[in-house]
PDB file of N, CA and C in Angstrom:
ATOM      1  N   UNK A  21      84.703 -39.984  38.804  1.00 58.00           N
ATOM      2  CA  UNK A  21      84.937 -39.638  40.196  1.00 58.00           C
ATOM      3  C   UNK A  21      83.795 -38.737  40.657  1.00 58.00           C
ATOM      4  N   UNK A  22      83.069 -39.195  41.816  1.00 64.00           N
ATOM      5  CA  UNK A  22      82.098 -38.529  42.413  1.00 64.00           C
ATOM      6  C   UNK A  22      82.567 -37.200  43.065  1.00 64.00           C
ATOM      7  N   UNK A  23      81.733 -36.148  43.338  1.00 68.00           N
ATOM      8  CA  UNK A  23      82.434 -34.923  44.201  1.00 68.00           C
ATOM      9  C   UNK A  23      82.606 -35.585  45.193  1.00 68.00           C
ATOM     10  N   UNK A  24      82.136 -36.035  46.118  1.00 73.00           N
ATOM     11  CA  UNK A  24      82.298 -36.955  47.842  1.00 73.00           C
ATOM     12  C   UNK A  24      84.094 -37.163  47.831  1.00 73.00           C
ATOM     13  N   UNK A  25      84.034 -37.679  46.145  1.00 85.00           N
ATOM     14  CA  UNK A  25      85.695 -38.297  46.581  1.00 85.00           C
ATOM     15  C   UNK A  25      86.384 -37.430  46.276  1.00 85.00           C
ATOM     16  N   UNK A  26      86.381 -36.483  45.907  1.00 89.00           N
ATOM     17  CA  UNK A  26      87.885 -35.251  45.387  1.00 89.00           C
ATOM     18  C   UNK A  26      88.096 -34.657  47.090  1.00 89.00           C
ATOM     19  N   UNK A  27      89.435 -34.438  47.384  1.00 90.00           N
ATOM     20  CA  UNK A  27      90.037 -34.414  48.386  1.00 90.00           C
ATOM     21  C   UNK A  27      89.238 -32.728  48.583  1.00 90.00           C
ATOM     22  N   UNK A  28      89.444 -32.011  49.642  1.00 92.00           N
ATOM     23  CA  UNK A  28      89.430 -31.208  50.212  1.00 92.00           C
ATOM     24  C   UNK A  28      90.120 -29.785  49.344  1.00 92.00           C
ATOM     25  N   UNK A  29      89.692 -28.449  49.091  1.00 94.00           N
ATOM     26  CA  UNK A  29      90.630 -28.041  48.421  1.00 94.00           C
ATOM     27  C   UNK A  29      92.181 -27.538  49.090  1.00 94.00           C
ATOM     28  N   UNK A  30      92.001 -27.496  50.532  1.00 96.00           N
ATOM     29  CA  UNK A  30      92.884 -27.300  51.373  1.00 96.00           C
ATOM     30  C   UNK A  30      93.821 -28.654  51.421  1.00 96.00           C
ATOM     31  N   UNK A  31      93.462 -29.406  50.983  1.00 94.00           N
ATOM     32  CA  UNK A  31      94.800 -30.666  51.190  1.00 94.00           C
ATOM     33  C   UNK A  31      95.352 -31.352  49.255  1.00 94.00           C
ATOM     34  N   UNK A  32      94.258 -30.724  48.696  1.00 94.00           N
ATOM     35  CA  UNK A  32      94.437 -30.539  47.236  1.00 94.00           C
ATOM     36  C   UNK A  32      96.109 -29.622  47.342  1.00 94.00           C
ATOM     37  N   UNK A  33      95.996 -28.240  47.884  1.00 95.00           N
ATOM     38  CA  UNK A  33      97.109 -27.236  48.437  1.00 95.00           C
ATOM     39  C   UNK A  33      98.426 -27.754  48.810  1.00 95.00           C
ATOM     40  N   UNK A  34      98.090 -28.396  49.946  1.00 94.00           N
ATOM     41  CA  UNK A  34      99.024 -29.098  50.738  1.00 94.00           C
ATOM     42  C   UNK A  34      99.595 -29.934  49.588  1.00 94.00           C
ATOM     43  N   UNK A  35      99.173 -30.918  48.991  1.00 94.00           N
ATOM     44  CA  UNK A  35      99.600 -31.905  48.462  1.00 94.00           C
ATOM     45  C   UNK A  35     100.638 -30.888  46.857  1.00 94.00           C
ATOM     46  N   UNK A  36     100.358 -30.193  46.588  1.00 95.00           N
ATOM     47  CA  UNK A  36     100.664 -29.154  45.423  1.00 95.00           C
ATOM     48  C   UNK A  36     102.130 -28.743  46.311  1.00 95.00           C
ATOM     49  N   UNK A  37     102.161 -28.315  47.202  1.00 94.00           N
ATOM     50  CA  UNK A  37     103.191 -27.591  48.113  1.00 94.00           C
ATOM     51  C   UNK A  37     104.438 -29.102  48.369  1.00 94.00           C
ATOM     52  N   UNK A  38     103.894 -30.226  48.444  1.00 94.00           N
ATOM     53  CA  UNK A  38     104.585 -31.110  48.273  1.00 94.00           C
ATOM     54  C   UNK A  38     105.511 -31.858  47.206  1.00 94.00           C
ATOM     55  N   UNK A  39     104.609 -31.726  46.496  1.00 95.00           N
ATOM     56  CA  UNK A  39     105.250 -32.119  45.039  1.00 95.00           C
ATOM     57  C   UNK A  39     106.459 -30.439  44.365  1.00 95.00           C
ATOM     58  N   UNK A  40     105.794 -29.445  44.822  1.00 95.00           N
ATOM     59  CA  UNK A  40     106.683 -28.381  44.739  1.00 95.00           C
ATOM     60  C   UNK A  40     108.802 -28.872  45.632  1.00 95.00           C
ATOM     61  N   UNK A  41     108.147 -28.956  46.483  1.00 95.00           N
ATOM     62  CA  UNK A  41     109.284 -29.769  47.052  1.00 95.00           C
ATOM     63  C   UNK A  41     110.545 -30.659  46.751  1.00 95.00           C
ATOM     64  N   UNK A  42     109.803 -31.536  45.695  1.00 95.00           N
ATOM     65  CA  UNK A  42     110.356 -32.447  45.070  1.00 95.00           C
ATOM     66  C   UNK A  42     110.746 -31.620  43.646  1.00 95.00           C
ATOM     67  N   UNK A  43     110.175 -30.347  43.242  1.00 94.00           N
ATOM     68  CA  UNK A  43     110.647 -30.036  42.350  1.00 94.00           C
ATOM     69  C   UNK A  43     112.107 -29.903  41.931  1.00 94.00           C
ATOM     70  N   UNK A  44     112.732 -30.022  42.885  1.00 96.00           N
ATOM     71  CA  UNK A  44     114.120 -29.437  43.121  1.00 96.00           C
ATOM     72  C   UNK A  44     115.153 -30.333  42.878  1.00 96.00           C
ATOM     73  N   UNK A  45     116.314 -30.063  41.922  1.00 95.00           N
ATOM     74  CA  UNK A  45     116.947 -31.633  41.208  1.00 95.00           C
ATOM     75  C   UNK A  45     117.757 -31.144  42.675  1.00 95.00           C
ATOM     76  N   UNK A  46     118.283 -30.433  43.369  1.00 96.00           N
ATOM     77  CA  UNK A  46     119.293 -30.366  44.672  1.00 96.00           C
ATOM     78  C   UNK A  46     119.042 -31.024  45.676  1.00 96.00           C
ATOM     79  N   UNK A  47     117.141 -30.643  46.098  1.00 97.00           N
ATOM     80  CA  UNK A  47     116.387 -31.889  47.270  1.00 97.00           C
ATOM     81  C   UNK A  47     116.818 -33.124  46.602  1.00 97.00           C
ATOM     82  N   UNK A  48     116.182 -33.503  45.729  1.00 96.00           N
ATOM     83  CA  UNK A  48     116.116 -34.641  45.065  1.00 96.00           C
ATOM     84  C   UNK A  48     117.051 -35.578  45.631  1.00 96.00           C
ATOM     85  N   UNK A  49     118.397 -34.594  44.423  1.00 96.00           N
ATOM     86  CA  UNK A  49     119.860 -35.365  44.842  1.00 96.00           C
ATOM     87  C   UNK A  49     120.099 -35.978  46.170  1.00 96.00           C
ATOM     88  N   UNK A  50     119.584 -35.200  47.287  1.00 97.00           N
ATOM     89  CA  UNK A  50     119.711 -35.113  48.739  1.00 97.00           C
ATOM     90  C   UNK A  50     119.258 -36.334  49.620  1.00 97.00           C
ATOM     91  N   UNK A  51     117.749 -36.522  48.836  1.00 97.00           N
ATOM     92  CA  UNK A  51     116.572 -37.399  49.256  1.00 97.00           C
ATOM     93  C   UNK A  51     117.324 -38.617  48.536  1.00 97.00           C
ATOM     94  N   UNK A  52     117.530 -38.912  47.349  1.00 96.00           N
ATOM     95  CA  UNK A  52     118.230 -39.831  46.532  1.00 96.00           C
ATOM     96  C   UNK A  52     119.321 -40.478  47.671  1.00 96.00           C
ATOM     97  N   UNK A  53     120.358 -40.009  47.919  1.00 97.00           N
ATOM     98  CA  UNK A  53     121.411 -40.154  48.875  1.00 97.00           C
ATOM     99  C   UNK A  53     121.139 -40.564  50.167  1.00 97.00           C
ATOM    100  N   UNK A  54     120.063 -39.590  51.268  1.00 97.00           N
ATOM    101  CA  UNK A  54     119.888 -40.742  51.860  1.00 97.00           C
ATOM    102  C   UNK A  54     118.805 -41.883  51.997  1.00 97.00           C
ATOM    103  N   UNK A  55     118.440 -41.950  50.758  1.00 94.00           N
ATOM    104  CA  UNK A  55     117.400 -42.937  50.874  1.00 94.00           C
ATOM    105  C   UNK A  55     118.109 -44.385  51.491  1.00 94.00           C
ATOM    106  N   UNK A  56     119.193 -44.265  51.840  1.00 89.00           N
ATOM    107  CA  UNK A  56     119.609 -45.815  51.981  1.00 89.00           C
ATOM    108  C   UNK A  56     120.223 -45.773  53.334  1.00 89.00           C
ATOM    109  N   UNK A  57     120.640 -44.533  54.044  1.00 93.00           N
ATOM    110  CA  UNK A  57     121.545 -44.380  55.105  1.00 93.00           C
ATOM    111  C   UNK A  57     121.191 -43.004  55.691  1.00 93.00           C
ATOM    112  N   UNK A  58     121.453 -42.914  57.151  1.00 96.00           N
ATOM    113  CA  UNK A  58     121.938 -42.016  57.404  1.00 96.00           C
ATOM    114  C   UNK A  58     122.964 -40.967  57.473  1.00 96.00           C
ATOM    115  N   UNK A  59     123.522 -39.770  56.939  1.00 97.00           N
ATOM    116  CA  UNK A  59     124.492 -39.251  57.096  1.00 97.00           C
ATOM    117  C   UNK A  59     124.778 -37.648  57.744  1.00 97.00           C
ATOM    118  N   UNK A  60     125.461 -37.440  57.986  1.00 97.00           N
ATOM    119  CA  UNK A  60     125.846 -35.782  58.333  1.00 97.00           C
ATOM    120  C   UNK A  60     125.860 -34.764  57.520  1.00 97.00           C
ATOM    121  N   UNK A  61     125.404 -33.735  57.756  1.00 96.00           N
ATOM    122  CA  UNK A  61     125.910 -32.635  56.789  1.00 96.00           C
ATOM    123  C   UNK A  61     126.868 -32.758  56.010  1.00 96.00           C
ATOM    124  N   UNK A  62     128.298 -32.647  56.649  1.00 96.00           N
ATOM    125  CA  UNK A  62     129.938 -33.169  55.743  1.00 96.00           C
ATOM    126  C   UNK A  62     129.754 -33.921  54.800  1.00 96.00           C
ATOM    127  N   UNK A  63     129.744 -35.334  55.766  1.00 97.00           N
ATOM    128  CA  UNK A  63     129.649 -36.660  54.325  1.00 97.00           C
ATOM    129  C   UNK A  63     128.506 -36.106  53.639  1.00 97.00           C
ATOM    130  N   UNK A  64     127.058 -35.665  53.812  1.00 97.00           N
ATOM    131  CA  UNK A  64     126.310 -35.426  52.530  1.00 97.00           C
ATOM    132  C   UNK A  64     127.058 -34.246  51.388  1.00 97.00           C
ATOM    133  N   UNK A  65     127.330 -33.249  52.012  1.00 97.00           N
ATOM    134  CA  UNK A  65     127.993 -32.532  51.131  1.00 97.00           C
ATOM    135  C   UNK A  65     129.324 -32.629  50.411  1.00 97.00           C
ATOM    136  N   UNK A  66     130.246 -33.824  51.072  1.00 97.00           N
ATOM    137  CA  UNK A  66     131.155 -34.290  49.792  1.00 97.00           C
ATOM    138  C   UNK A  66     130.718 -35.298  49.217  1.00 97.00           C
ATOM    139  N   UNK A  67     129.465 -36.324  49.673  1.00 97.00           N
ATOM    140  CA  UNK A  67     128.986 -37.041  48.582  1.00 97.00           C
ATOM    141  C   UNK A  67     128.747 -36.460  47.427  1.00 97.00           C
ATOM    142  N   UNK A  68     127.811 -35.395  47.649  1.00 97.00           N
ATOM    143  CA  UNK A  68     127.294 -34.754  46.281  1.00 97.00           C
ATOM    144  C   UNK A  68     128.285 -33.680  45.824  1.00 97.00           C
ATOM    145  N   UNK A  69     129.524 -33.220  45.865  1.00 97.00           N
ATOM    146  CA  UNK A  69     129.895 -32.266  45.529  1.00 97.00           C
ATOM    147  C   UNK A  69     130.059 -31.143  45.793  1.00 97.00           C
ATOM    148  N   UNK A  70     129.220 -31.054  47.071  1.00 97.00           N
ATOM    149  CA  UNK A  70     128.267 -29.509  46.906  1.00 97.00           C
ATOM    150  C   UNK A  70     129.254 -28.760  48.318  1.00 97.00           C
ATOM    151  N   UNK A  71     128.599 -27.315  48.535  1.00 97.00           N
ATOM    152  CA  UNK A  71     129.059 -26.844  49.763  1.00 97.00           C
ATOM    153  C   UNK A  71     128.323 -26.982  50.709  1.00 97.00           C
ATOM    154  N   UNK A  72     128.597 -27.591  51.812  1.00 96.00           N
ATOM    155  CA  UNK A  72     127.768 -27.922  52.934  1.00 96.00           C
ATOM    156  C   UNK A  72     126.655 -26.882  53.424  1.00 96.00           C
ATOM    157  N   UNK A  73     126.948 -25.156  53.246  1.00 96.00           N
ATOM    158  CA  UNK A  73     125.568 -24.307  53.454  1.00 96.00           C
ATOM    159  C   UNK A  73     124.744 -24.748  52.694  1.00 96.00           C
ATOM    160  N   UNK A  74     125.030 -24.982  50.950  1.00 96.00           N
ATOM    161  CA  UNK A  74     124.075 -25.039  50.729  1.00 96.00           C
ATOM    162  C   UNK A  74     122.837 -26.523  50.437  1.00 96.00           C
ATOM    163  N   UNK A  75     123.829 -27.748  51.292  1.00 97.00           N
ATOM    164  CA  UNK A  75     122.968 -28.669  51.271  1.00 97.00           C
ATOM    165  C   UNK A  75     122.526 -28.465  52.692  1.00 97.00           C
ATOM    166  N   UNK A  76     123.119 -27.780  53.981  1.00 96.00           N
ATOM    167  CA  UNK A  76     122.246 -27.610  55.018  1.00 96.00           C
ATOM    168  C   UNK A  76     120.779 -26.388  54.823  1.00 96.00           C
ATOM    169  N   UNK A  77     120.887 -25.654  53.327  1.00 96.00           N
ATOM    170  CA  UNK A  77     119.668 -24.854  53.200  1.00 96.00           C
ATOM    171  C   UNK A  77     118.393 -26.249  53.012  1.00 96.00           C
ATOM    172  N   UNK A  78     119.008 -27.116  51.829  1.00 97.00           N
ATOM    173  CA  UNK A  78     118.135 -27.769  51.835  1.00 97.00           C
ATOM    174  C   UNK A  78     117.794 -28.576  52.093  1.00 97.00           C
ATOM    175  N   UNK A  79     118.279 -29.003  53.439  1.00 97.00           N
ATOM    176  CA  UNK A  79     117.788 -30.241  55.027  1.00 97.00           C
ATOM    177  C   UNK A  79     116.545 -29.291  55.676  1.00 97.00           C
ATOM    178  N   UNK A  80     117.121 -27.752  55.473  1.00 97.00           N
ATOM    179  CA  UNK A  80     116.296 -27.074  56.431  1.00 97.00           C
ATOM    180  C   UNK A  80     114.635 -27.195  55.993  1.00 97.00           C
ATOM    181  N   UNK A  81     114.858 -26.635  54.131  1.00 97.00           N
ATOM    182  CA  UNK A  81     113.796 -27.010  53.280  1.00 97.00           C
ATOM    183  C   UNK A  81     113.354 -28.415  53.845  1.00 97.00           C
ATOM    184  N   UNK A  82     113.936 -29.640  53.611  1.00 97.00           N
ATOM    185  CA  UNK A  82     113.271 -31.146  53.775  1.00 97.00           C
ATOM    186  C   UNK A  82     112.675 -31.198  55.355  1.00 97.00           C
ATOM    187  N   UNK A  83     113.286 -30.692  55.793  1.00 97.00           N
ATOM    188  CA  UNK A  83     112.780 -30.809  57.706  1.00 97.00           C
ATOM    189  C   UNK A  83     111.475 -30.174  57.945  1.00 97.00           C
ATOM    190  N   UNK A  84     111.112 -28.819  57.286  1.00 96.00           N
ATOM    191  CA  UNK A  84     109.928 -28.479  57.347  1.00 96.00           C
ATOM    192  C   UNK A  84     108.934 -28.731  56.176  1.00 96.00           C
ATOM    193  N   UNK A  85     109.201 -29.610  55.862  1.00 95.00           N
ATOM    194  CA  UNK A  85     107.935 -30.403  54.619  1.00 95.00           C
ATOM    195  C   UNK A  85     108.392 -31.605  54.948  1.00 95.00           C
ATOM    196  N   UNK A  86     108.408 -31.569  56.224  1.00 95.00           N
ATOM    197  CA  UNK A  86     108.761 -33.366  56.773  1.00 95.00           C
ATOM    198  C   UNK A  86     108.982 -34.892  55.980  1.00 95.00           C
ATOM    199  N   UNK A  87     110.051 -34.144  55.171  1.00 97.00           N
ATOM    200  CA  UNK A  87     110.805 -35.307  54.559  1.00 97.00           C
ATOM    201  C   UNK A  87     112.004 -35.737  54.674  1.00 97.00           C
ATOM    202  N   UNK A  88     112.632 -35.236  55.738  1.00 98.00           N
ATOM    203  CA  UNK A  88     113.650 -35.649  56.591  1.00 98.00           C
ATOM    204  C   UNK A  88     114.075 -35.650  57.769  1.00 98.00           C
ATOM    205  N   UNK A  89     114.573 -36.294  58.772  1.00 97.00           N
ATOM    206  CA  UNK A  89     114.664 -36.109  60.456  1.00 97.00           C
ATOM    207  C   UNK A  89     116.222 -35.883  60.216  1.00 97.00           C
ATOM    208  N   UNK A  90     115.533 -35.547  61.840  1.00 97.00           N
ATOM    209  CA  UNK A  90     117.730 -35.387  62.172  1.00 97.00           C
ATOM    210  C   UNK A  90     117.445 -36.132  63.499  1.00 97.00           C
ATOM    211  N   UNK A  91     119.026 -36.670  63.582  1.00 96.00           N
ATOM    212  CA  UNK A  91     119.068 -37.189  64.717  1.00 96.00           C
ATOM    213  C   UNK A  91     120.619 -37.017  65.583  1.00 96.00           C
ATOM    214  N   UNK A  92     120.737 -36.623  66.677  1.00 96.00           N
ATOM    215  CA  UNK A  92     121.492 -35.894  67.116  1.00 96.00           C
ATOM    216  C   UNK A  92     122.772 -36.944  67.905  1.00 96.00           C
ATOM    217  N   UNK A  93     124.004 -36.772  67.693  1.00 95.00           N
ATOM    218  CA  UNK A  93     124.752 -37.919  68.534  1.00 95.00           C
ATOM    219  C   UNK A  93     126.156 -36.968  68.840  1.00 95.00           C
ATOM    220  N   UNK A  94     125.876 -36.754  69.804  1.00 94.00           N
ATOM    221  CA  UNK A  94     127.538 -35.677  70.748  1.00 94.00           C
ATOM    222  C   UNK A  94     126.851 -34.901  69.918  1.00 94.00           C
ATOM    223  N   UNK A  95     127.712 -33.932  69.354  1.00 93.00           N
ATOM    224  CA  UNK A  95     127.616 -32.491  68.347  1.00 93.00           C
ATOM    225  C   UNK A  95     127.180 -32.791  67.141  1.00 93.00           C
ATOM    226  N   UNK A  96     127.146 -34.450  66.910  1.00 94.00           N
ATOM    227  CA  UNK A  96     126.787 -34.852  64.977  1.00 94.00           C
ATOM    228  C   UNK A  96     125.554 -34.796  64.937  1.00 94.00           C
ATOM    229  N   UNK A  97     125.010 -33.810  63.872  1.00 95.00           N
ATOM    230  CA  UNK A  97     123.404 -34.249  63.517  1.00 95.00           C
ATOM    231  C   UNK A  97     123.098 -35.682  62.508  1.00 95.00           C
ATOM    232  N   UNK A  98     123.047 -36.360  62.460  1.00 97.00           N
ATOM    233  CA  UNK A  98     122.676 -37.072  61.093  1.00 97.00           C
ATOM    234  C   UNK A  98     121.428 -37.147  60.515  1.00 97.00           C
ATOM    235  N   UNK A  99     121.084 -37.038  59.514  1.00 98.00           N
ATOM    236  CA  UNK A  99     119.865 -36.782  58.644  1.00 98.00           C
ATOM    237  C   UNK A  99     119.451 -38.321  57.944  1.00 98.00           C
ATOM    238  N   UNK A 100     118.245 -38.332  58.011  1.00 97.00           N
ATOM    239  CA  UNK A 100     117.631 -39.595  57.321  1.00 97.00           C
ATOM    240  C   UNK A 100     116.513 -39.058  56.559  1.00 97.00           C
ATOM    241  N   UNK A 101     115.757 -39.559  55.614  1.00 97.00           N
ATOM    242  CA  UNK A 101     114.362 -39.690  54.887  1.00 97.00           C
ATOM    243  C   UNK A 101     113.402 -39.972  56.177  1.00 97.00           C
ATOM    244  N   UNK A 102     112.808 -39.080  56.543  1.00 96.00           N
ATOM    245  CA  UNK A 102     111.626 -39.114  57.549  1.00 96.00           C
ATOM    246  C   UNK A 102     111.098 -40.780  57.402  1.00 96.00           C
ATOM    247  N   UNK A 103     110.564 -41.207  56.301  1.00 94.00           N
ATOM    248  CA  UNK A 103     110.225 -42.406  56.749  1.00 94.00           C
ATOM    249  C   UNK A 103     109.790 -43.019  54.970  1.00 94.00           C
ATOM    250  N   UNK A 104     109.451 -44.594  54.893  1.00 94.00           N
ATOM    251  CA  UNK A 104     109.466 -45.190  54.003  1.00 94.00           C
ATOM    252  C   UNK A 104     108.584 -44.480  52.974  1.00 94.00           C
ATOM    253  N   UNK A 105     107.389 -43.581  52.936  1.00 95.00           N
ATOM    254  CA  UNK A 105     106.322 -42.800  52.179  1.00 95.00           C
ATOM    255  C   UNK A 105     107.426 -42.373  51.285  1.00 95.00           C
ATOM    256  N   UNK A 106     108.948 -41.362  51.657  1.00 96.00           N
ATOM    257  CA  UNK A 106     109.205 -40.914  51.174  1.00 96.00           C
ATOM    258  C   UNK A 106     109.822 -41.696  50.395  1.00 96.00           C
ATOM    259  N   UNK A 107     110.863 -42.356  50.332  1.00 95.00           N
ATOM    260  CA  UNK A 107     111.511 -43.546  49.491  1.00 95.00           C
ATOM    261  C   UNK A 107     110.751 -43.807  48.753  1.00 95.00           C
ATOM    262  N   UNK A 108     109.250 -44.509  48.813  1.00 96.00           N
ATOM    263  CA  UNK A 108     108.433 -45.082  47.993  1.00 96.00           C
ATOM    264  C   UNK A 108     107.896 -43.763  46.746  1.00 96.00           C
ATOM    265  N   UNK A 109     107.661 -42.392  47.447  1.00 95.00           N
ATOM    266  CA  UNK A 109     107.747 -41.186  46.037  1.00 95.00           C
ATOM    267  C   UNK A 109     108.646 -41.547  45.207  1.00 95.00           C
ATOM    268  N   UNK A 110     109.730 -41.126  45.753  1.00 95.00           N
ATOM    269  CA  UNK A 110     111.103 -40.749  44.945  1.00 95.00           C
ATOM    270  C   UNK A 110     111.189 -42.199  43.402  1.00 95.00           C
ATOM    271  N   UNK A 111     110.739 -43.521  44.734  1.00 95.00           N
ATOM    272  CA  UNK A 111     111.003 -44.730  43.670  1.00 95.00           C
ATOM    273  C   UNK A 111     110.060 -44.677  42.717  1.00 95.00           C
ATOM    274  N   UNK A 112     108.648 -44.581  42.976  1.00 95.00           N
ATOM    275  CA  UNK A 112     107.717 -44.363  41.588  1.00 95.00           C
ATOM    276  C   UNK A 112     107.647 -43.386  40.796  1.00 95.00           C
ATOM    277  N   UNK A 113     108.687 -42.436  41.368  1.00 94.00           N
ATOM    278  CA  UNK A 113     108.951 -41.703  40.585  1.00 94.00           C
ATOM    279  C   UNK A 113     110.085 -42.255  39.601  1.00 94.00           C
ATOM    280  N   UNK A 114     110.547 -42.424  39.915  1.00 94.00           N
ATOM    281  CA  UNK A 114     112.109 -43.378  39.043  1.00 94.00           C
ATOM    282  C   UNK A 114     111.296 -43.942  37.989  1.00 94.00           C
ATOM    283  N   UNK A 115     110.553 -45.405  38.676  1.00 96.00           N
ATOM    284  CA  UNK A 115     109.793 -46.289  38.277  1.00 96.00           C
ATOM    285  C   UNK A 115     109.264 -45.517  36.752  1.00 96.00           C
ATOM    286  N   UNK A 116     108.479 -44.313  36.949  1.00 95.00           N
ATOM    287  CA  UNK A 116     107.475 -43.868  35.345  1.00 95.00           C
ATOM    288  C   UNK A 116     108.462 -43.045  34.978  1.00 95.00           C
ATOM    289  N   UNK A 117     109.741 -42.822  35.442  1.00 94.00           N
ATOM    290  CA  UNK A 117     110.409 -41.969  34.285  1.00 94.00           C
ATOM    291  C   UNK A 117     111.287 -43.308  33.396  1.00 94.00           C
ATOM    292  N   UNK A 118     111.694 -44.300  34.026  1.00 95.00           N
ATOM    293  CA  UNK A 118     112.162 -45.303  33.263  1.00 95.00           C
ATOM    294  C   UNK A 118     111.321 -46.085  32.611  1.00 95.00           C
ATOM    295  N   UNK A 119     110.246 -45.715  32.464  1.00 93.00           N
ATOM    296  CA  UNK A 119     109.426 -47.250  31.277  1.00 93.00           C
ATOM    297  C   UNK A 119     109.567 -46.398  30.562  1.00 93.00           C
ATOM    298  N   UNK A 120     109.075 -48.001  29.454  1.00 71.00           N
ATOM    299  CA  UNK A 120     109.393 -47.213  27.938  1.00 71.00           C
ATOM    300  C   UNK A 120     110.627 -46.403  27.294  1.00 71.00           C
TER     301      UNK A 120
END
């Protein structure tokens, strides 16, 4: 690899701050869930078990490392995976923890 091609060290950062993100088996779980649907706070938090503060801490986390939207209907927020980039992490990630 030539220097020309190594990214920037400022988006080298960025990209580090991202994968930090994903560190989290709670995001994860979160991102996992709605990778297929949209849902609400409630239903996400009795899907997974959890107490709804603390899966709305970490929508708040996914919303500002733009890996999840909300979308607003009467008083319901519903939350989705910002967009297919993210699905496609999560899956190659799957993908190299299952070979072999």
């Amino acid at each position: 690899m030539d220097k020309k091609s190594i990214p920037d060290i400022e988006i080298l950062f960025e990209l580090a701050d991202l994968f930090k993100v994903f560190g989290d088996s709670t995001r994860l779980r979160v991102m996992v869930t709605l990778s297929d649907c949209e849902m609400p706070v409630m239903e996400l938090a009795e899907a997974l078990g959890m107490e709804q503060s603390t899966i709305s801490h970490q929508l708040r986390v996914l919303r500002q490392n733009k890996l999840v939207r909300v979308r607003r209907e009467g008083k319901q927020m519903y939350y989705s995976l910002d967009d297919d980039h993210v699905k496609k992490i999560i899956e190659m990630g799957m993908d190299h923890i299952m070979e072999g």
